[in-house]
mmCIF file of C-alpha atoms in Angstrom:
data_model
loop_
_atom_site.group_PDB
_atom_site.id
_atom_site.type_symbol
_atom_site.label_atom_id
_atom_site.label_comp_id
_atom_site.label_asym_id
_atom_site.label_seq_id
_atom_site.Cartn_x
_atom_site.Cartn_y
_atom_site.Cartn_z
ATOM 1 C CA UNK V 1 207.028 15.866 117.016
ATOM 2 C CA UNK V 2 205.172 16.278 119.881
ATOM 3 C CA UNK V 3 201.525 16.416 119.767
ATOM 4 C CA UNK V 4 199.292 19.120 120.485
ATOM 5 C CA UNK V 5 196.639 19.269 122.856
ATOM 6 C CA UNK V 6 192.889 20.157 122.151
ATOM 7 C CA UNK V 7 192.188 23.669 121.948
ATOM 8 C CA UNK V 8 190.115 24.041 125.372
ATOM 9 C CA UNK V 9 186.322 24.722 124.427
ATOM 10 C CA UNK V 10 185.521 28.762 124.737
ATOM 11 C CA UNK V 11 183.485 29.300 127.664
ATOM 12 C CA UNK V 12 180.007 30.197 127.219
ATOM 13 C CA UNK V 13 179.032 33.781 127.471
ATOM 14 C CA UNK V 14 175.558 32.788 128.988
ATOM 15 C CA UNK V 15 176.572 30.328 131.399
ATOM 16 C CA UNK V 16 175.626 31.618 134.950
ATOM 17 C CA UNK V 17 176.641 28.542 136.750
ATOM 18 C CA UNK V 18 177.013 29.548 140.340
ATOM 19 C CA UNK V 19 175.690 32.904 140.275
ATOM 20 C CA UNK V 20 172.323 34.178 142.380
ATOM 21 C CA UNK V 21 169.880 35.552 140.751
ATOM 22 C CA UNK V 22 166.750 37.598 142.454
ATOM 23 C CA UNK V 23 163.580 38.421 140.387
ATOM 24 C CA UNK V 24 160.873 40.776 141.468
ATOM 25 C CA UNK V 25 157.402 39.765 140.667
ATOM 26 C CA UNK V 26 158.496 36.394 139.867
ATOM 27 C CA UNK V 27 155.883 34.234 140.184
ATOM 28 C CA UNK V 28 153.522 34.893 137.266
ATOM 29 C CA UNK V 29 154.040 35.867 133.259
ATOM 30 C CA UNK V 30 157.440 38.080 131.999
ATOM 31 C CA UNK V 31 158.985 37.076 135.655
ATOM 32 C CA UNK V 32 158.159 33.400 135.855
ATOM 33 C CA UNK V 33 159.955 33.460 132.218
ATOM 34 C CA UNK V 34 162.908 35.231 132.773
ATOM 35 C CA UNK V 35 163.813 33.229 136.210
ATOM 36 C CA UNK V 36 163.073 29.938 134.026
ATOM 37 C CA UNK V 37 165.838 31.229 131.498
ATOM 38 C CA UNK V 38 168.225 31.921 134.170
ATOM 39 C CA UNK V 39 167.557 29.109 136.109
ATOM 40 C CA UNK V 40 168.436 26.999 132.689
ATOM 41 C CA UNK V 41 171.451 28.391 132.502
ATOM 42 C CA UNK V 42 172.218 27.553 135.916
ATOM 43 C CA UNK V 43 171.494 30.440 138.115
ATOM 44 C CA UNK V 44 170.207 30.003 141.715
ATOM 45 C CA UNK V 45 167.112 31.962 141.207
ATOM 46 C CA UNK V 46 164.982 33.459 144.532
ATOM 47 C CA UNK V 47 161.503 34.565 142.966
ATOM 48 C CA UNK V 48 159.460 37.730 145.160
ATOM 49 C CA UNK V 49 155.637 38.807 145.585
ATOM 50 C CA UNK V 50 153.090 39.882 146.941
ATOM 51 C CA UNK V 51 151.239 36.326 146.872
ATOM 52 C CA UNK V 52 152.647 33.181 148.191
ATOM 53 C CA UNK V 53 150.241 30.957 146.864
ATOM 54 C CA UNK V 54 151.403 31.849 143.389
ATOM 55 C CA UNK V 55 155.420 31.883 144.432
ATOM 56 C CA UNK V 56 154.731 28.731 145.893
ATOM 57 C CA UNK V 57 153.073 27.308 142.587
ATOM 58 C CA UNK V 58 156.062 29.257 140.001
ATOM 59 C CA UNK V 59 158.592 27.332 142.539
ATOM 60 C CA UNK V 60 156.901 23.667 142.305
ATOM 61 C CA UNK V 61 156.340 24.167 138.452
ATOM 62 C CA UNK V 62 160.232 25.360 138.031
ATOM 63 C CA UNK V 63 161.646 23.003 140.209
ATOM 64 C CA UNK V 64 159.382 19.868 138.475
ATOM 65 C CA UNK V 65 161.525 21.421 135.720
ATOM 66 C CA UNK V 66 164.892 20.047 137.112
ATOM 67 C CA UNK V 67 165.572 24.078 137.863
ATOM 68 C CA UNK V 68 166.487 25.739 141.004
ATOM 69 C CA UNK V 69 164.410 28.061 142.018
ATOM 70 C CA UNK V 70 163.015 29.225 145.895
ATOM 71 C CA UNK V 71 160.946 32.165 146.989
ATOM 72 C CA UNK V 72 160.322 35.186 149.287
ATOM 73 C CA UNK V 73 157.205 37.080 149.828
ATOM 74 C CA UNK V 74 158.051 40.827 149.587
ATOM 75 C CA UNK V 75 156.164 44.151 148.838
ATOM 76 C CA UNK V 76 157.837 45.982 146.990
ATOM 77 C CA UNK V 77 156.732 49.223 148.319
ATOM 78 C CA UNK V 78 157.697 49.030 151.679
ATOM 79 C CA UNK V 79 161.247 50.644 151.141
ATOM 80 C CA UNK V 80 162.507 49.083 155.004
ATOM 81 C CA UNK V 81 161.566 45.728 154.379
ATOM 82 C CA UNK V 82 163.505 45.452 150.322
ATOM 83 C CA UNK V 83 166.799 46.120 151.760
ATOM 84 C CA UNK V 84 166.638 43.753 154.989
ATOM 85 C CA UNK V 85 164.808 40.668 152.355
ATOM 86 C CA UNK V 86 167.508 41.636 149.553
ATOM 87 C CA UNK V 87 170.256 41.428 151.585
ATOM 88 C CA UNK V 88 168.592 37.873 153.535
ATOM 89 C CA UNK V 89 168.499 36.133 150.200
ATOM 90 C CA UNK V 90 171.807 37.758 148.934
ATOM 91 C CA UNK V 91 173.139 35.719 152.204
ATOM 92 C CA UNK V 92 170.924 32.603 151.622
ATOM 93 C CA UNK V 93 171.724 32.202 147.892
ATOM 94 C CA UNK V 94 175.808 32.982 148.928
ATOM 95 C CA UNK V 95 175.728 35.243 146.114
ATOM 96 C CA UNK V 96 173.779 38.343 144.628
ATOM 97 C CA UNK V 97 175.005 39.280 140.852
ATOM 98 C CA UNK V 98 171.919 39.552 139.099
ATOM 99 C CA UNK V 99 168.888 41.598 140.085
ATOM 100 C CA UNK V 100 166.007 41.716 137.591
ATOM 101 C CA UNK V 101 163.469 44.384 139.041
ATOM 102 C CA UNK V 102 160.101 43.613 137.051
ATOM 103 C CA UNK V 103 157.297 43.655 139.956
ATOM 104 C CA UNK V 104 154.968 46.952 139.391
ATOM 105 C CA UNK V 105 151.339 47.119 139.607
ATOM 106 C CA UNK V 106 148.769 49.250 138.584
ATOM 107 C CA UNK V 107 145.326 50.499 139.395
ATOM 108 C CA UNK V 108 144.310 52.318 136.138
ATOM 109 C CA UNK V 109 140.841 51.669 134.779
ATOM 110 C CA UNK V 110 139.599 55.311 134.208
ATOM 111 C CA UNK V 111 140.197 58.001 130.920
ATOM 112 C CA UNK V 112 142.899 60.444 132.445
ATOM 113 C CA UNK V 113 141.122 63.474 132.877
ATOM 114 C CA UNK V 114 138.518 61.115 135.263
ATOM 115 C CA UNK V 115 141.574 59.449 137.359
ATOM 116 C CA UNK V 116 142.016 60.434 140.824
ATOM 117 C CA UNK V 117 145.686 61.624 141.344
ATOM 118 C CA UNK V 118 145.926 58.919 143.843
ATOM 119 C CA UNK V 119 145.726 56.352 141.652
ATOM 120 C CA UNK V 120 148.457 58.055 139.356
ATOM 121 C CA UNK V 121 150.544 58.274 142.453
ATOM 122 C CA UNK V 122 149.985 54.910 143.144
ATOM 123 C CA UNK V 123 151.110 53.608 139.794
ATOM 124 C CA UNK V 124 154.246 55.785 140.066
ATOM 125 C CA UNK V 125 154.590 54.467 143.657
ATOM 126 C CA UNK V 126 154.745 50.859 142.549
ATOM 127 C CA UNK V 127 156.383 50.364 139.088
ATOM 128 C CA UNK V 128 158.909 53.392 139.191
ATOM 129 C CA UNK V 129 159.800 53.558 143.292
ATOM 130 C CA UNK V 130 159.415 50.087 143.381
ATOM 131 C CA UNK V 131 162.087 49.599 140.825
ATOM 132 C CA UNK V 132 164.274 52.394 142.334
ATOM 133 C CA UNK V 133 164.270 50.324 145.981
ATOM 134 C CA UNK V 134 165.039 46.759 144.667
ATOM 135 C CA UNK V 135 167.851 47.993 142.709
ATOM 136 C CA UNK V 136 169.168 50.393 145.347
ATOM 137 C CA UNK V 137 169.052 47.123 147.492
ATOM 138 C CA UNK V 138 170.767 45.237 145.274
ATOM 139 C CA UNK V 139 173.369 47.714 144.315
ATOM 140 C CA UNK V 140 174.184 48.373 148.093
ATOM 141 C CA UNK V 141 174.443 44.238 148.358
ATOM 142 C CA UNK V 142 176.832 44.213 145.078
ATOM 143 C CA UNK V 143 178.846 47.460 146.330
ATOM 144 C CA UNK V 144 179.434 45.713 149.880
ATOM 145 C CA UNK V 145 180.771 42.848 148.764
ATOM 146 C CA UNK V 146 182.587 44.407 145.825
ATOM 147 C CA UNK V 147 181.699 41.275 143.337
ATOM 148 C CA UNK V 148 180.347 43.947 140.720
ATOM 149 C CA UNK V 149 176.939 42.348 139.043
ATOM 150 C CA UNK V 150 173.839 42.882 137.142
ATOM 151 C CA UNK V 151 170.573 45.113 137.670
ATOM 152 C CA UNK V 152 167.936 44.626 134.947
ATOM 153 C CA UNK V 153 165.104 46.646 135.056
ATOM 154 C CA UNK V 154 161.909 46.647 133.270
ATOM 155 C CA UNK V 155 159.868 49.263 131.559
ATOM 156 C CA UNK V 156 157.646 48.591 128.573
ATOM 157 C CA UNK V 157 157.416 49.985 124.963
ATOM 158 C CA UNK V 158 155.156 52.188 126.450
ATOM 159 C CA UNK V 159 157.803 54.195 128.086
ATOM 160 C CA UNK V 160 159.190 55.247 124.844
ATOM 161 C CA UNK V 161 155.858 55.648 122.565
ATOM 162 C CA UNK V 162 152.621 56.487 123.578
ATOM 163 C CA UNK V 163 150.091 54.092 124.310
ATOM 164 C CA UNK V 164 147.300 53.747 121.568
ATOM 165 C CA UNK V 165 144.042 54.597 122.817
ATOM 166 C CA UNK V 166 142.459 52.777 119.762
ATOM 167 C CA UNK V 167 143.847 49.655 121.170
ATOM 168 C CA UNK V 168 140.805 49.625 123.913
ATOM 169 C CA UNK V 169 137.965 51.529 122.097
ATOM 170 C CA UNK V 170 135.105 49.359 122.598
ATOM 171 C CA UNK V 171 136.729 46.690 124.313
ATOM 172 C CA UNK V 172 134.959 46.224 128.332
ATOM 173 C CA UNK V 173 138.607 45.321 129.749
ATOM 174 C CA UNK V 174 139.460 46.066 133.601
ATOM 175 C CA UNK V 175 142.475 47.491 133.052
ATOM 176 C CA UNK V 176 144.612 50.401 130.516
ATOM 177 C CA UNK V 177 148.060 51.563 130.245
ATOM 178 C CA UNK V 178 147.201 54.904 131.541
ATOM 179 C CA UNK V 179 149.649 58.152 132.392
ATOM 180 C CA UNK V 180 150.921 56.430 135.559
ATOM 181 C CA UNK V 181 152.186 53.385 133.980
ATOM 182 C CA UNK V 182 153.688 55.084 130.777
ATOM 183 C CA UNK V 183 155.022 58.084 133.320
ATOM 184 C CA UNK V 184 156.477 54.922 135.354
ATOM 185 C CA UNK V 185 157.767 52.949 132.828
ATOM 186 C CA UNK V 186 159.438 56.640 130.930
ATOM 187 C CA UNK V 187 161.108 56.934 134.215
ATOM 188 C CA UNK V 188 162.398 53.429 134.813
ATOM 189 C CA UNK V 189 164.435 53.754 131.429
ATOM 190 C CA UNK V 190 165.541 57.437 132.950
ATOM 191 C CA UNK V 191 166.419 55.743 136.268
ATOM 192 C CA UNK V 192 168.665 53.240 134.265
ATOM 193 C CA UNK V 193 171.281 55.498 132.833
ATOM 194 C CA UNK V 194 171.589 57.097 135.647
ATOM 195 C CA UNK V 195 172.001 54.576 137.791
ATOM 196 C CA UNK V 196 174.950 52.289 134.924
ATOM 197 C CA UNK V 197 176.569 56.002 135.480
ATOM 198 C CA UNK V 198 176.712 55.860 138.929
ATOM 199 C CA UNK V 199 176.979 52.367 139.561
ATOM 200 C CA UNK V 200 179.358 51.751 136.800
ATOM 201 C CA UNK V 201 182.536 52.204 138.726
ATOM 202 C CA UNK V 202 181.608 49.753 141.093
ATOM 203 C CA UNK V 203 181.741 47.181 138.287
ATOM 204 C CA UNK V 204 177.594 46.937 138.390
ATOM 205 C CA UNK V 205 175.482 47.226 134.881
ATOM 206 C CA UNK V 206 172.622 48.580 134.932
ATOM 207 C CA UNK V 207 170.510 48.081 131.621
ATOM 208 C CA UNK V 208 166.469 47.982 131.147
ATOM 209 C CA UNK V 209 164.584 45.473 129.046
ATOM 210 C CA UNK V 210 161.359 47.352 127.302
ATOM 211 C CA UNK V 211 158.910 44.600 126.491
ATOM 212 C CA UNK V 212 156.209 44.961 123.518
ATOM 213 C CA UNK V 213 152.832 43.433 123.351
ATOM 214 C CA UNK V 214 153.249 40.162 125.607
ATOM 215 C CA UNK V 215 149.306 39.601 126.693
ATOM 216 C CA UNK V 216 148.514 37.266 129.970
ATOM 217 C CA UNK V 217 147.125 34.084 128.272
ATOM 218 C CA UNK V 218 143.699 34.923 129.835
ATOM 219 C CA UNK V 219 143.453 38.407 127.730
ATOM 220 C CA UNK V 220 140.639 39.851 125.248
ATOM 221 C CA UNK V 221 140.649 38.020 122.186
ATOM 222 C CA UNK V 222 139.977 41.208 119.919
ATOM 223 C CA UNK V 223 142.669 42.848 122.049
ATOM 224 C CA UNK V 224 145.282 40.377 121.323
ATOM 225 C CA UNK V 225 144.166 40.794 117.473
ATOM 226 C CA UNK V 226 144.692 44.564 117.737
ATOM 227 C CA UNK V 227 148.005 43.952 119.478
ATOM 228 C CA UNK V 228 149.151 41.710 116.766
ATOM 229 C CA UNK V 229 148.594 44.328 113.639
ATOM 230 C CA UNK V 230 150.087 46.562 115.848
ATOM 231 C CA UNK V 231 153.973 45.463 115.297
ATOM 232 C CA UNK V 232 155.904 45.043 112.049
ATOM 233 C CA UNK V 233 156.133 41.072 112.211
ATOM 234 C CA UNK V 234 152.316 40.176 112.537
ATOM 235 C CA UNK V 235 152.971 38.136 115.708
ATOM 236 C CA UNK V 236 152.188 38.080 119.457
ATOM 237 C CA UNK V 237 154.544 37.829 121.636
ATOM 238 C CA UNK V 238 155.158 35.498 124.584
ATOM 239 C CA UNK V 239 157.066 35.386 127.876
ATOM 240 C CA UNK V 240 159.476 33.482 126.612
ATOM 241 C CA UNK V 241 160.658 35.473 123.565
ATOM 242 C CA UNK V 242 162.241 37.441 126.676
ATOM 243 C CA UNK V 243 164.830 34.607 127.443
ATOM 244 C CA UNK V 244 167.559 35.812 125.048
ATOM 245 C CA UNK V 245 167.639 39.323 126.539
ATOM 246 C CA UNK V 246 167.538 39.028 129.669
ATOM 247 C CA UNK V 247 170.682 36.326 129.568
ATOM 248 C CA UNK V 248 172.370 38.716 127.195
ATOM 249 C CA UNK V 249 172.024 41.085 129.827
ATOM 250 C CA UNK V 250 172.386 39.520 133.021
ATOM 251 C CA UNK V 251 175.835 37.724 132.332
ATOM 252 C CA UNK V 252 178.791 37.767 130.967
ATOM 253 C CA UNK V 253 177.319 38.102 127.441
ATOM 254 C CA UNK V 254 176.825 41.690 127.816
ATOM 255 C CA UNK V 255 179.984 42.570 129.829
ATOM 256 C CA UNK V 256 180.472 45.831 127.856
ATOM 257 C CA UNK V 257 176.873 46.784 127.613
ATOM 258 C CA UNK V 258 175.287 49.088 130.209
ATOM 259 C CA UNK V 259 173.006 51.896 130.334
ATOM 260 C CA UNK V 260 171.023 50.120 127.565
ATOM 261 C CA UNK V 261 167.180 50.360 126.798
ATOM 262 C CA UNK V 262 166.734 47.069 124.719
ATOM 263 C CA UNK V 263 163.208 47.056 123.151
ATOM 264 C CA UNK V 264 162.072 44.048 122.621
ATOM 265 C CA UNK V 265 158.372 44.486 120.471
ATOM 266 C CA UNK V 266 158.130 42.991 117.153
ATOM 267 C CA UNK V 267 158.981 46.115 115.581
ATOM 268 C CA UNK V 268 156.209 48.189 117.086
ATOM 269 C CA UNK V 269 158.198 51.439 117.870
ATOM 270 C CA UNK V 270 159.664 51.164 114.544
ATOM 271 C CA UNK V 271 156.611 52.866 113.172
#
């Protein structure tokens, strides 16, 4: 009787050998993390800012890592110059199929009814048109070329809850979620579905990540206490606890998924 050959191993769902991989606001925190995990998996990952001295310093720490990993300064509020350095690195990597949009800053430090509508504008200018350009840049590279891929964007836990003044009172910090942010990051996970809709025929996903309580390592000590008795497991997060979903999400793992808000918050919006 003749003898049968090994089953061939499954292929792995995460594996994105071969694919390129853009992430805005790459260089620090959530970004550096979620380029590391795709990078792992064997993505060729271009990283963007604002700041090439911290690019520069993501790319040598990454790379020291036995990852590949380059970088491209880019603002992403200049609406001209995303789709001419999208398209550049879609060229220079030989492939675009994942986009990860997470670069957004903000410039709230005041109580709402004291904030200049400026600096709302602002916030709204950088996290929610921000978000809109990159993946509009990326969807136009995917479309061309008719490969189909990946957009990930990121909003926050904030975009679906409110955010909990009691989490600052008393607390000298530079910085709050204010309306801008939560108004951005509400309209990122709005910007999402439409967008899988639209882009869906094309064979692009579109699905947003909504982080939880992931402080800098630098951040108030009390306000890291606060943020841990804020979520149902009693933990902080970190950067890294965003690997799994952004790989679900970015490959072939989540081929059937799109549209998708995927919270992940240690059970704070739970309550």
């Amino acid at each position: 009787m003749a003898r049968m050959s090994p089953a061939a191993e499954p292929a792995d769902p995460f594996d994105l050998t071969g694919r390129g991989a853009i992430v805005t606001g790459g260089g620090t925190h959530l970004g550096k993390a979620m380029a590391r995990a795709m990078a792992g998996r064997g993505a060729r990952v271009c990283i963007v800012g604002r700041r090439e001295h911290v690019l520069a310093a993501a790319v040598d720490e990454l790379t020291a890592e036995g990852l590949t990993v380059t970088s491209r300064s880019l603002d992403i509020t200049d609406d001209e110059l995303v789709g001419r350095v999208v398209r550049d690195i879609a060229d220079e990597l030989g492939d675009l199929s994942i986009m990860v949009c997470n670069a957004g800053a903000s410039a709230e430090d005041r109580f709402p009814p004291d904030q200049p509508v400026e600096t709302f504008l602002a916030t709204i200018r950088s996290h929610l048109v921000g978000t809109f350009s990159c993946a509009q840049a990326a969807a136009r590279v995917m479309r061309d070329t008719r490969t189909g891929g990946s957009i990930v964007t990121i909003s926050s836990m904030q975009g679906s809850v409110a955010s909990d003044p009691r989490l600052y009172e008393g607390l000298d910090l530079a910085q709050r979620s204010g309306p801008g942010y939560q108004s951005a990051k509400a309209g990122i996970i709005g910007l999402t579905r439409n967008l899988a809709a639209e882009l869906g025929p094309h064979g692009i996903r579109v699905n947003c990540i909504s982080p939880g309580f992931i402080p800098r390592s630098d951040a108030n000590a009390e306000f890291v206490e606060r943020g841990r008795a804020g979520n149902a497991l009693g933990i902080i997060g970190e950067p890294d606890d965003l690997a799994g979903a952004v790989l679900l999400l970015a490959g072939d793992a989540g081929r059937f998924i799109t549209g998708h808000n995927l919270v992940v918050d240690g059970g704070w919006t739970i309550w």
